[in-house]
XYZ file of C-alpha atoms in Angstrom:
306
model
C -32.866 -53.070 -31.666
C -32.980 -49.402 -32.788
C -30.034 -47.526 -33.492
C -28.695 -44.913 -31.058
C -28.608 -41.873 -33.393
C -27.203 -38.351 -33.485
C -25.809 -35.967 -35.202
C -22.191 -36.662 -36.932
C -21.314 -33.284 -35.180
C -21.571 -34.955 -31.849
C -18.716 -37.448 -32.417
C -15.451 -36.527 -31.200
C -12.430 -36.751 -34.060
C -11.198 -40.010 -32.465
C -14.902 -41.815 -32.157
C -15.220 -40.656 -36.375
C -12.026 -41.748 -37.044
C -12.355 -45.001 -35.476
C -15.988 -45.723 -37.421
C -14.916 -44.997 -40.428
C -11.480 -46.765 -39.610
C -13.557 -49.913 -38.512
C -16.892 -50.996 -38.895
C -17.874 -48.176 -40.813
C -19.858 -44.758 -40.205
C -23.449 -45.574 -40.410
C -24.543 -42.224 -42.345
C -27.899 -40.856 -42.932
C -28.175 -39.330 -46.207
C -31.373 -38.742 -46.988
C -33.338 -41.070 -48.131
C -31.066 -43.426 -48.307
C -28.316 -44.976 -45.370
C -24.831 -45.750 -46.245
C -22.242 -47.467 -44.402
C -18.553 -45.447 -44.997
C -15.140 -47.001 -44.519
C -12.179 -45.629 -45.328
C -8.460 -44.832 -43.142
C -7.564 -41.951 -45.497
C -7.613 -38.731 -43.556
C -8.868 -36.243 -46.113
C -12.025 -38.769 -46.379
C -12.674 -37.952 -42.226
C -11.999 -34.291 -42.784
C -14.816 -34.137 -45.726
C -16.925 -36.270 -43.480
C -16.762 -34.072 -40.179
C -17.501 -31.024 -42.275
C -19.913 -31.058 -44.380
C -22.251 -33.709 -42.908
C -21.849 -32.231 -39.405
C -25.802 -31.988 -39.584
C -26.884 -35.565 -40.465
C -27.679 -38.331 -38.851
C -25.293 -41.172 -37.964
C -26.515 -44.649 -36.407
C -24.826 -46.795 -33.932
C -25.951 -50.059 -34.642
C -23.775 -52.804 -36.464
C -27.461 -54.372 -37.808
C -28.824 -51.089 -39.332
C -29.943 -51.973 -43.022
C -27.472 -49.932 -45.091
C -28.970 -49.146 -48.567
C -25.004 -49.075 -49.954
C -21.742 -49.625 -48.539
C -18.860 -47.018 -49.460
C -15.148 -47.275 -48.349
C -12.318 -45.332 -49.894
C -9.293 -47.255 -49.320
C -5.376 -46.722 -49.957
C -4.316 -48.566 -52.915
C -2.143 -51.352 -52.404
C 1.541 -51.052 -52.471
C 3.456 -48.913 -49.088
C 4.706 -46.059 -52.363
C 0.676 -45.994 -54.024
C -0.506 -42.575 -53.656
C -3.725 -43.359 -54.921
C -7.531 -44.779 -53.803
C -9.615 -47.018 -54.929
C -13.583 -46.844 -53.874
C -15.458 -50.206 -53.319
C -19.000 -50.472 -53.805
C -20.411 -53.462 -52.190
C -17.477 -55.361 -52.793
C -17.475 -53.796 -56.245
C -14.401 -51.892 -57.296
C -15.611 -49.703 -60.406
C -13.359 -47.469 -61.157
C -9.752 -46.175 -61.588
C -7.939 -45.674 -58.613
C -7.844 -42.145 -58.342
C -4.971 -39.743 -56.361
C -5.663 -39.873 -52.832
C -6.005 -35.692 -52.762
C -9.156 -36.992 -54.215
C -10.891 -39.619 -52.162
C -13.463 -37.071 -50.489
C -14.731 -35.877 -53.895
C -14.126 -39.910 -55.212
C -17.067 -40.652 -51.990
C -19.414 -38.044 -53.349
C -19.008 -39.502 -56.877
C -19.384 -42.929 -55.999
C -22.647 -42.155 -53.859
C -24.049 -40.661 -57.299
C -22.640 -43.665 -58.732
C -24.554 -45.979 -56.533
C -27.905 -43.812 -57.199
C -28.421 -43.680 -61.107
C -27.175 -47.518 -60.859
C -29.109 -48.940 -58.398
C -32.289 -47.005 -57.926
C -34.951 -47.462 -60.898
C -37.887 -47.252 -58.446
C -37.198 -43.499 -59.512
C -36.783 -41.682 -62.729
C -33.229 -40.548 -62.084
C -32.392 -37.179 -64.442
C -29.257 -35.488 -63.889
C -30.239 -31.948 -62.587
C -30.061 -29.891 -59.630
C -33.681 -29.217 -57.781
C -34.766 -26.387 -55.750
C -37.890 -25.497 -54.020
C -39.807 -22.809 -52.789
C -43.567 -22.948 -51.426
C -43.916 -26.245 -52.753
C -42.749 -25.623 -56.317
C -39.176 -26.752 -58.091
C -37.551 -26.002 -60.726
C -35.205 -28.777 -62.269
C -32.067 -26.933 -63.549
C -31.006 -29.621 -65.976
C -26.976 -28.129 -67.451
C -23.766 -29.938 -68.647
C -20.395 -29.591 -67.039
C -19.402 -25.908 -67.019
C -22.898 -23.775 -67.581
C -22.300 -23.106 -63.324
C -25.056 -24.718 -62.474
C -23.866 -25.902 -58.931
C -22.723 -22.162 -58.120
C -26.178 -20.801 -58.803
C -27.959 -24.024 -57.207
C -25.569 -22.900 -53.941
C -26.293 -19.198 -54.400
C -30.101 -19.895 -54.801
C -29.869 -21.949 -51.166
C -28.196 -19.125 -49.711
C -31.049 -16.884 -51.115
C -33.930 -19.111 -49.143
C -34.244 -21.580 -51.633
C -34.591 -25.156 -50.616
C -32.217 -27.493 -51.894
C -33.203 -30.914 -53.146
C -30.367 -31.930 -54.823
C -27.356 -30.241 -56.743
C -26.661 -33.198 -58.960
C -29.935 -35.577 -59.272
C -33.507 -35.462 -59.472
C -35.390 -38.059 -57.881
C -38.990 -38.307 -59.770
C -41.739 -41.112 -58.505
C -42.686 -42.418 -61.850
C -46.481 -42.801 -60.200
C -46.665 -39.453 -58.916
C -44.649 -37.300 -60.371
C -43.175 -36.003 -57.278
C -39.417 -35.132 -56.652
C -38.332 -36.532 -53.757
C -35.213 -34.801 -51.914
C -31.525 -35.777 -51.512
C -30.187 -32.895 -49.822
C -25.965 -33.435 -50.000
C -22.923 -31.084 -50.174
C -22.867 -29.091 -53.697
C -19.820 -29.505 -55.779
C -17.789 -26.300 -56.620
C -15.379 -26.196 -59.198
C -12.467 -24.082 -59.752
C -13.089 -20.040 -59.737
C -16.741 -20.912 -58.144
C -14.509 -22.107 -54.648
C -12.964 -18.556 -54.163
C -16.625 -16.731 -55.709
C -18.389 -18.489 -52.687
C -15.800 -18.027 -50.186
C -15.898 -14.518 -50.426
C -19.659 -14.410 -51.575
C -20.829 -16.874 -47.981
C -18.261 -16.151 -45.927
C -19.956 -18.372 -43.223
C -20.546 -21.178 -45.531
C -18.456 -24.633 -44.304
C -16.057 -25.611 -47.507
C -14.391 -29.137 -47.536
C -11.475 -29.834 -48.520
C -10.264 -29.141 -52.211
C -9.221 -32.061 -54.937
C -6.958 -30.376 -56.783
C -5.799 -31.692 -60.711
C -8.896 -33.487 -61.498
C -10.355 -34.145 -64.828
C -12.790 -31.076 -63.886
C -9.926 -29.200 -62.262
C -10.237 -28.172 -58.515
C -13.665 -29.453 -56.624
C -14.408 -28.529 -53.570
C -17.432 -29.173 -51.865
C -20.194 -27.030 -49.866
C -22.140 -27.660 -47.073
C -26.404 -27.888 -47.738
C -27.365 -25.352 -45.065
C -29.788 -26.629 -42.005
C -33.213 -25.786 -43.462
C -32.924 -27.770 -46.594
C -31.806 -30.984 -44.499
C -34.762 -30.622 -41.961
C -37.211 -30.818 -45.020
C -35.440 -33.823 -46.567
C -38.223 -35.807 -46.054
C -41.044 -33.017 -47.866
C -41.729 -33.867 -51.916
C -42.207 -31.235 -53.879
C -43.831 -30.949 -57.436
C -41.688 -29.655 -60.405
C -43.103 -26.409 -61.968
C -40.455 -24.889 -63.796
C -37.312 -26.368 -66.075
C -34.370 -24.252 -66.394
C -31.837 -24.531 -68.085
C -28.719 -21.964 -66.955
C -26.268 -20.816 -68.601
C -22.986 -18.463 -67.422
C -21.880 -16.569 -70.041
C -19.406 -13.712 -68.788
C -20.200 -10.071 -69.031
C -23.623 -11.396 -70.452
C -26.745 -9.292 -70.092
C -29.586 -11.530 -68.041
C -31.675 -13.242 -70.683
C -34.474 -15.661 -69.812
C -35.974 -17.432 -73.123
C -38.891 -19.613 -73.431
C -37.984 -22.851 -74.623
C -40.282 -24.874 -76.925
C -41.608 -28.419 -74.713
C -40.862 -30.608 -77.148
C -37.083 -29.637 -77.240
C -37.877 -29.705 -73.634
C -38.656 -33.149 -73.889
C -35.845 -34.568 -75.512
C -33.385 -32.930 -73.739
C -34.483 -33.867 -70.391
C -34.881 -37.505 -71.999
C -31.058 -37.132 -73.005
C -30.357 -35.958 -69.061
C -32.180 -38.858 -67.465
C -29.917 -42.087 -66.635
C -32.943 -44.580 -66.875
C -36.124 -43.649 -68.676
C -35.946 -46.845 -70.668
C -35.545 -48.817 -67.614
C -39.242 -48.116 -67.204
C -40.171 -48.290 -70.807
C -43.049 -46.136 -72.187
C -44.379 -45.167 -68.735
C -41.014 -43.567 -67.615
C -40.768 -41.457 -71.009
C -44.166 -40.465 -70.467
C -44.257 -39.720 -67.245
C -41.353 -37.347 -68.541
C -43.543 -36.025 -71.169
C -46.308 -35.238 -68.237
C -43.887 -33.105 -66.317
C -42.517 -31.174 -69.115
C -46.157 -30.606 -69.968
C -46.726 -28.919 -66.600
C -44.307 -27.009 -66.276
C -42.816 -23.620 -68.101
C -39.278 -24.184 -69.187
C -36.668 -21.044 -69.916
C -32.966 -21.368 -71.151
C -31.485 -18.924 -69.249
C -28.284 -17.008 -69.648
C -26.443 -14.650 -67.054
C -23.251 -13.266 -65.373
C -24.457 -11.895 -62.437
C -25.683 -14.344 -59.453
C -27.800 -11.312 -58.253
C -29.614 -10.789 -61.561
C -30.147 -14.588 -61.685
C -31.629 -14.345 -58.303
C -33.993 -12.107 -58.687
C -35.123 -13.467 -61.970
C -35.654 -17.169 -60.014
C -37.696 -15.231 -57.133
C -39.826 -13.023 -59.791
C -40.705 -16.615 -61.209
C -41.569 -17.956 -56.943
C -43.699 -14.956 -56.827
C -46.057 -14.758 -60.299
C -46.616 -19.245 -59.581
C-alpha cells in the first residue's frame, strides 16, 4: 500500500507529537527516509520547524533507510539523551538541551557510515545553472554561514555538511537539510534573514552554541536534480580581512579533498581516482574574506564567467 504523504507542516502539534512519541515520524529527507522517535520536546520543536517543508509518510510498512530516536536517559534525575541508531547506541549521552542538534549529527552519522554506494567528502555543495562548487573547510573557517548566505543569495543548496559523489558518474547528488550555525553566526543571520526559520539553540557544546537553519523552498523542490562539480573552494573568515581569492595548485587539491572524504578507500583505486577526475575538472581557489557581501559577489562573478 502507498503511503499517505504530506507535508510535516500539515500535522497538528498533537498528531507530531504522538508520531514521534510512538511509532515514529516517517520523514523524507532527501534521498533517503528515516523513521524518528523520540518524547523529548526540544526534539518536536526542531522537527516542526525546520522540516515544515518535507515530506512525512503515514504508513507503518514504508522502507525506512535508518531509524533515529533520541531518548531520555535512564534514571527519573538523568538530564541527558542518548541517540539509537538501529538499535545501535553510539555515542555519549549527551545533555538533553542538545538532542535536536544530537538528531542532525546522528543522521550525518548514519550517512558517512552506511552509504559507500557514494564517495562521501565532508563539504558543503551549492549550485547554480547546473554547476557546484564543493566548499570543503574545517570547524571554524564559517563555512556553514556563507553556505546559508549563498542560499539566501539564489544559490541552491545541496548540502551544508556532505557531498554525495556517484563514483560512476561523477555527479553530486543533493541532500538538502537544515545548516548548522554556530555561535556569533546565530545572531549574524538573525539580523542578516530576518525571515529565515531558526531552531532551537544547544547551548555549551563542544562547538559552543548550534543552532540550526531552515534550507529555503527552492533548494528542497530540486532535491532530486544532480549537479556536476565545477569549482572547489576552500573559505576562509578571517576578520577585517581584505577579499582574497587564490588559485590553488590540483595536486594539493587532491590530497586535501582525499583527507576530507570519509571513504575513498572503501572503493579502492577507483574512488581516489574518481577524486582525481573531479579535481581535474574543476578550478579550485582558497579563499579568504570578512565580508559575506564581498564573498557573494566573488561566488556570482565565478556563476557568470562558467
Amino acid at each position: 500500500m502507498r503511503a499517505a504523504r504530506g507535508r510535516v507542516a500539515d500535522l497538528t502539534p498533537a498528531e507530531l507529537s504522538a508520531r514521534l512519541n510512538n511509532g515514529g515520524l516517517v520523514l523524507s529527507v532527501p534521498p533517503f527516509t528515516v523513521r524518528v522517535r523520540s518524547p523529548i520536546p526540544i526534539v518536536r520543536e526542531g522537527i516542526e520547524r525546520l522540516y515544515a517543508l518535507h515530506e512525512h509518510a503515514g504508513d507503518e510498512d514504508v522502507f525506512c533507510d535508518f531509524h533515529v530516536s533520541v531518548l531520555p536517559s535512564l534514571g527519573w534525575t538523568s538530564l541527558r539523551c542518548e541517540l539509537d541508531v538501529d538499535g545501535q547506541r553510539p555515542f555519549t549521552p549527551l545533555a538533553r538541551g542538545e538532542a535536536f542538534a544530537f538528531f542532525e549529527w546522528g543522521l550525518n552519522w548514519c550517512v558517512t557510515s552506511h552509504c559507500h554506494h557514494w564517495l562521501t567528502v565532508h563539504a558543503a555543495v551549492l549550485e547554480r545553472d547546473g554547476r557546484a562548487v564543493l566548499l570543503p573547510a574545517p570547524p571554524g573557517s564559517g563555512k556553514s554561514t556563507l553556505c546559508a548566505w549563498l542560499m539566501h543569495q539564489g544559490w541552491r543548496l545541496m548540502s551544508d555538511e556532505l557531498a554525495l559523489i556517484d563514483p560512476a558518474s561523477g555527479q553530486l547528488s543533493a541532500s538538502p537539510r537544515p545548516v548548522s550555525l554556530k555561535n556569533q553566526s546565530i545572531p549574524l543571520m538573525r539580523e542578516r534573514m530576518p525571515d529565515a526559520v531558526i531552531g532551537p539553540l544547544a547551548h555549551d557544546t563542544l562547538k559552543g552554541v548550534v543552532a540550526h537553519l531552515r534550507v529555503n523552498e527552492a533548494s528542497l523542490r530540486q532535491a532530486a536534480l544532480p549537479a556536476m562539480p565545477r569549482w572547489i573552494v576552500f573559505p576562509r573568515f578571517e576578520k577585517g580581512a581584505p577579499l582574497s581569492a587564490v588559485p590553488r595548485p590540483k595536486p594539493q587539491t587532491l590530497v586535501e579533498l582525499a583527507s576530507n572524504s570519509f571513504n575513498h578507500h572503501v572503493h579502492g583505486p577507483r574512488g581516489f581516482e574518481r577524486m582525481a577526475d573531479i579535481v581535474d575538472g574543476c578550478d579550485a581557489f582558497d579563499l579568504r574574506y570578512s565580508e559575506l557581501d564581498d564573498a557573494a559577489a566573488w561566488f556570482d562573478s565565478l556563476a557568470r564567467a562558467a
